[in-house]
Amino acid sequence: MLGWLRSKHPGSSLAALLFYECVRVFTQVGLMVLFGFRWRGTRSLPARGPVLVVANHQSYLDPPMVGCAMKHRHFDFLARAGLFDSKWLGRLITTLHAVPVKESGGDPASIKEILRRLEMGRVVLIFPEGTRTMDGSIGEFKRGVAVILRRSRCPVLPVGIAGAREAWPRGGKPRLFAGPIVVQAGEPIPHDELMADGADAALERLRAEVGRLVELGERIR
């Protein structure tokens, strides 16, 4: 039992693992009741080993939704550095494996930390657009993502999120019961296959695949 739990997030203490599980269960129930949260294809996330998960970014709901949808692993994710200034919130998201990232320009320290956590055999969630969408479209993927792709040497799992913008639009307030919201996972892409034609081609492929998964999620809604 303990070995199974520890495999969800290598290097974490038992207390941190149990806390994450409790928060995940509570959050999942809340998302299902308040936003009609659904998920599809999420068993495709490998049960062990490092995985980089890339998804489109529609709302503040995205990180907890993706983490709840793939409950057989614990996620590390990026969070704005300013959020860590709050004593209680900073402590909470640190316990939930958040990686601080600067809001402006590149952040070599966060890229280094992402790679370190992948080397530990963890799952790291990133939003390559770098910010939430204004109109629902998928923005260009940031160049810093190419650095991570080149150096991570691990499979990449594309994920599409549909309906989160309607439930909590950028600059607006949460709209309860405005769902459903669907998280649709694809299939993991081996590193060598993804990078065969270079970083630019890899980014284009991932953006196209995430877009396809968003469209599939929209049809499910």
Short mmCIF file of C-alpha atoms in Angstrom, two decimals:
data_model
loop_
_atom_site.label_atom_id
_atom_site.label_comp_id
_atom_site.label_asym_id
_atom_site.label_seq_id
_atom_site.Cartn_x
_atom_site.Cartn_y
_atom_site.Cartn_z
CA MET A 1 0.00 0.00 0.00
CA LEU A 2 2.70 2.49 0.99
CA GLY A 3 4.84 1.54 -2.01
CA TRP A 4 1.91 2.20 -4.34
CA LEU A 5 1.30 5.57 -2.72
CA ARG A 6 4.96 6.58 -2.83
CA SER A 7 5.16 5.66 -6.53
CA LYS A 8 2.63 8.41 -7.26
CA HIS A 9 5.18 11.09 -6.42
CA PRO A 10 8.80 9.97 -5.91
CA GLY A 11 10.67 11.79 -3.18
CA SER A 12 7.64 13.02 -1.23
CA SER A 13 7.03 12.31 2.44
CA LEU A 14 4.10 10.14 3.47
CA ALA A 15 2.41 13.15 5.08
CA ALA A 16 2.67 15.17 1.85
CA LEU A 17 1.29 12.27 -0.17
CA LEU A 18 -1.70 11.83 2.12
CA PHE A 19 -2.39 15.57 2.17
CA TYR A 20 -2.34 15.72 -1.65
CA GLU A 21 -4.76 12.76 -1.81
CA CYS A 22 -7.18 14.42 0.61
CA VAL A 23 -7.09 17.72 -1.28
CA ARG A 24 -7.53 15.92 -4.60
CA VAL A 25 -10.62 14.01 -3.47
CA PHE A 26 -12.23 17.13 -1.99
CA THR A 27 -11.42 19.20 -5.09
CA GLN A 28 -12.64 16.55 -7.51
CA VAL A 29 -16.02 16.30 -5.82
CA GLY A 30 -16.35 20.08 -5.77
CA LEU A 31 -15.48 20.39 -9.46
CA MET A 32 -17.98 17.69 -10.40
CA VAL A 33 -20.82 19.25 -8.41
CA LEU A 34 -20.18 22.92 -9.23
CA PHE A 35 -18.88 22.71 -12.80
CA GLY A 36 -19.97 19.33 -14.18
CA PHE A 37 -16.33 18.23 -14.41
CA ARG A 38 -15.65 15.21 -16.65
CA TRP A 39 -12.51 13.52 -17.98
CA ARG A 40 -11.67 11.13 -20.78
CA GLY A 41 -8.60 9.14 -21.88
CA THR A 42 -6.65 9.94 -18.75
CA ARG A 43 -5.47 6.39 -18.10
CA SER A 44 -3.00 7.00 -20.91
CA LEU A 45 -0.74 8.77 -18.41
CA PRO A 46 2.09 6.28 -17.68
CA ALA A 47 1.91 4.83 -14.17
CA ARG A 48 5.61 5.36 -13.51
CA GLY A 49 8.52 7.44 -14.71
CA PRO A 50 8.90 11.08 -15.74
CA VAL A 51 6.17 12.59 -17.92
CA LEU A 52 5.74 16.14 -19.18
CA VAL A 53 2.06 17.01 -19.54
CA VAL A 54 1.18 19.95 -21.81
CA ALA A 55 -2.29 21.49 -21.91
CA ASN A 56 -4.12 24.57 -23.17
CA HIS A 57 -4.88 27.21 -20.56
CA GLN A 58 -8.45 28.46 -20.21
CA SER A 59 -8.95 29.33 -16.54
CA TYR A 60 -7.73 29.11 -12.95
CA LEU A 61 -9.51 25.75 -12.81
CA ASP A 62 -7.08 24.08 -15.22
CA PRO A 63 -4.31 22.88 -12.84
CA PRO A 64 -6.61 21.21 -10.29
CA MET A 65 -8.78 19.71 -13.03
CA VAL A 66 -5.88 18.03 -14.82
CA GLY A 67 -4.47 16.78 -11.53
CA CYS A 68 -7.84 15.38 -10.46
CA ALA A 69 -8.49 13.76 -13.83
CA MET A 70 -5.30 11.67 -13.58
CA LYS A 71 -5.57 10.49 -10.01
CA HIS A 72 -3.10 7.61 -10.33
CA ARG A 73 -0.21 10.11 -10.27
CA HIS A 74 0.54 13.28 -8.32
CA PHE A 75 1.42 16.37 -10.37
CA ASP A 76 3.97 19.13 -10.08
CA PHE A 77 2.79 22.34 -11.72
CA LEU A 78 3.79 25.93 -12.38
CA ALA A 79 2.41 28.82 -10.33
CA ARG A 80 3.00 32.57 -10.53
CA ALA A 81 5.82 33.60 -8.20
CA GLY A 82 3.60 36.26 -6.62
CA LEU A 83 1.27 33.60 -5.22
CA PHE A 84 4.05 32.39 -2.94
CA ASP A 85 4.11 35.78 -1.18
CA SER A 86 0.93 34.85 0.65
CA LYS A 87 1.86 32.92 3.79
CA TRP A 88 -1.06 30.49 3.76
CA LEU A 89 -1.47 30.16 -0.01
CA GLY A 90 2.27 29.88 -0.57
CA ARG A 91 2.51 27.09 1.98
CA LEU A 92 -0.48 25.29 0.48
CA ILE A 93 0.70 25.29 -3.13
CA THR A 94 4.24 24.41 -2.09
CA THR A 95 2.87 21.34 -0.31
CA LEU A 96 0.94 20.55 -3.49
CA HIS A 97 4.21 20.56 -5.47
CA ALA A 98 4.00 23.97 -7.17
CA VAL A 99 7.01 25.42 -9.01
CA PRO A 100 7.26 29.24 -8.84
CA VAL A 101 7.70 30.98 -12.18
CA LYS A 102 8.22 34.66 -12.94
CA GLU A 103 5.37 36.42 -14.73
CA SER A 104 7.54 38.40 -17.15
CA GLY A 105 10.22 37.10 -19.50
CA GLY A 106 12.07 33.81 -19.32
CA ASP A 107 12.78 32.08 -16.04
CA PRO A 108 15.86 29.80 -16.24
CA ALA A 109 15.47 28.88 -12.56
CA SER A 110 11.98 27.46 -13.07
CA ILE A 111 13.09 25.54 -16.18
CA LYS A 112 15.96 24.05 -14.18
CA GLU A 113 13.55 23.08 -11.39
CA ILE A 114 11.13 21.47 -13.84
CA LEU A 115 13.94 19.37 -15.29
CA ARG A 116 15.12 18.41 -11.81
CA ARG A 117 11.67 17.16 -10.87
CA LEU A 118 11.38 15.19 -14.10
CA GLU A 119 14.73 13.57 -13.34
CA MET A 120 13.19 12.41 -10.05
CA GLY A 121 10.58 10.49 -12.05
CA ARG A 122 7.68 12.87 -11.48
CA VAL A 123 4.84 14.22 -13.64
CA VAL A 124 5.07 17.93 -14.43
CA LEU A 125 2.17 19.91 -15.89
CA ILE A 126 2.90 22.98 -17.99
CA PHE A 127 0.76 25.40 -20.01
CA PRO A 128 2.91 26.30 -23.03
CA GLU A 129 0.81 29.39 -23.87
CA GLY A 130 2.07 30.95 -20.65
CA THR A 131 -1.24 32.66 -19.84
CA ARG A 132 -4.99 32.06 -19.89
CA THR A 133 -6.82 32.55 -23.16
CA MET A 134 -9.02 35.60 -23.66
CA ASP A 135 -11.25 34.24 -26.42
CA GLY A 136 -10.92 30.46 -26.19
CA SER A 137 -8.31 30.13 -28.94
CA ILE A 138 -4.99 28.40 -28.29
CA GLY A 139 -2.12 30.88 -28.31
CA GLU A 140 1.41 30.34 -29.55
CA PHE A 141 3.56 28.05 -27.43
CA LYS A 142 6.40 29.90 -25.69
CA ARG A 143 9.99 29.33 -26.77
CA GLY A 144 11.01 28.34 -23.26
CA VAL A 145 8.97 25.17 -23.72
CA ALA A 146 11.35 24.13 -26.49
CA VAL A 147 14.22 24.17 -24.00
CA ILE A 148 12.29 21.86 -21.70
CA LEU A 149 11.40 19.53 -24.56
CA ARG A 150 15.01 19.26 -25.71
CA ARG A 151 16.45 18.56 -22.29
CA SER A 152 13.73 16.53 -20.58
CA ARG A 153 14.29 13.24 -22.42
CA CYS A 154 10.88 11.95 -21.35
CA PRO A 155 7.50 11.27 -23.00
CA VAL A 156 5.10 14.18 -23.45
CA LEU A 157 1.37 13.79 -22.87
CA PRO A 158 -0.89 16.34 -24.65
CA VAL A 159 -4.15 17.30 -22.92
CA GLY A 160 -7.09 19.39 -24.11
CA ILE A 161 -9.39 21.35 -21.79
CA ALA A 162 -12.85 22.35 -23.02
CA GLY A 163 -15.44 24.46 -21.24
CA ALA A 164 -13.27 25.93 -18.48
CA ARG A 165 -13.28 29.40 -20.05
CA GLU A 166 -17.07 29.48 -20.02
CA ALA A 167 -17.06 28.41 -16.36
CA TRP A 168 -14.44 30.94 -15.25
CA PRO A 169 -13.41 33.43 -17.96
CA ARG A 170 -10.27 35.49 -17.69
CA GLY A 171 -11.05 38.73 -15.89
CA GLY A 172 -14.41 37.41 -14.74
CA LYS A 173 -15.90 35.51 -11.83
CA PRO A 174 -16.65 31.78 -11.55
CA ARG A 175 -19.96 30.81 -13.13
CA LEU A 176 -21.26 27.92 -11.07
CA PHE A 177 -23.17 25.18 -12.87
CA ALA A 178 -22.06 26.62 -16.24
CA GLY A 179 -20.39 23.35 -17.24
CA PRO A 180 -19.75 20.75 -18.21
CA ILE A 181 -15.97 21.02 -18.38
CA VAL A 182 -14.06 18.21 -20.07
CA VAL A 183 -10.40 17.23 -19.70
CA GLN A 184 -9.44 15.06 -22.68
CA ALA A 185 -6.05 13.34 -22.65
CA GLY A 186 -4.24 12.06 -25.72
CA GLU A 187 -1.51 9.45 -26.01
CA PRO A 188 2.04 9.99 -24.70
CA ILE A 189 4.54 10.90 -27.41
CA PRO A 190 8.05 9.44 -26.98
CA HIS A 191 10.76 12.08 -26.70
CA ASP A 192 12.82 10.94 -29.69
CA GLU A 193 9.76 10.78 -31.93
CA LEU A 194 8.59 14.24 -30.88
CA MET A 195 12.00 15.84 -31.40
CA ALA A 196 12.88 14.02 -34.63
CA ASP A 197 12.35 17.15 -36.77
CA GLY A 198 13.56 19.70 -34.23
CA ALA A 199 12.06 21.85 -31.50
CA ASP A 200 9.94 24.09 -33.76
CA ALA A 201 8.26 21.09 -35.36
CA ALA A 202 7.72 19.58 -31.91
CA LEU A 203 5.96 22.71 -30.68
CA GLU A 204 3.76 22.80 -33.79
CA ARG A 205 2.83 19.14 -33.37
CA LEU A 206 1.96 19.57 -29.71
CA ARG A 207 -0.14 22.68 -30.38
CA ALA A 208 -2.03 20.87 -33.14
CA GLU A 209 -2.59 17.81 -30.95
CA VAL A 210 -3.81 19.89 -28.01
CA GLY A 211 -6.17 21.68 -30.39
CA ARG A 212 -7.52 18.35 -31.63
CA LEU A 213 -8.14 17.21 -28.07
CA VAL A 214 -9.94 20.46 -27.23
CA GLU A 215 -12.25 19.92 -30.21
CA LEU A 216 -12.89 16.35 -29.06
CA GLY A 217 -13.70 17.65 -25.59
CA GLU A 218 -16.11 20.18 -27.06
CA ARG A 219 -17.95 17.40 -28.89
CA ILE A 220 -18.23 15.41 -25.66
CA ARG A 221 -19.70 18.42 -23.88
#
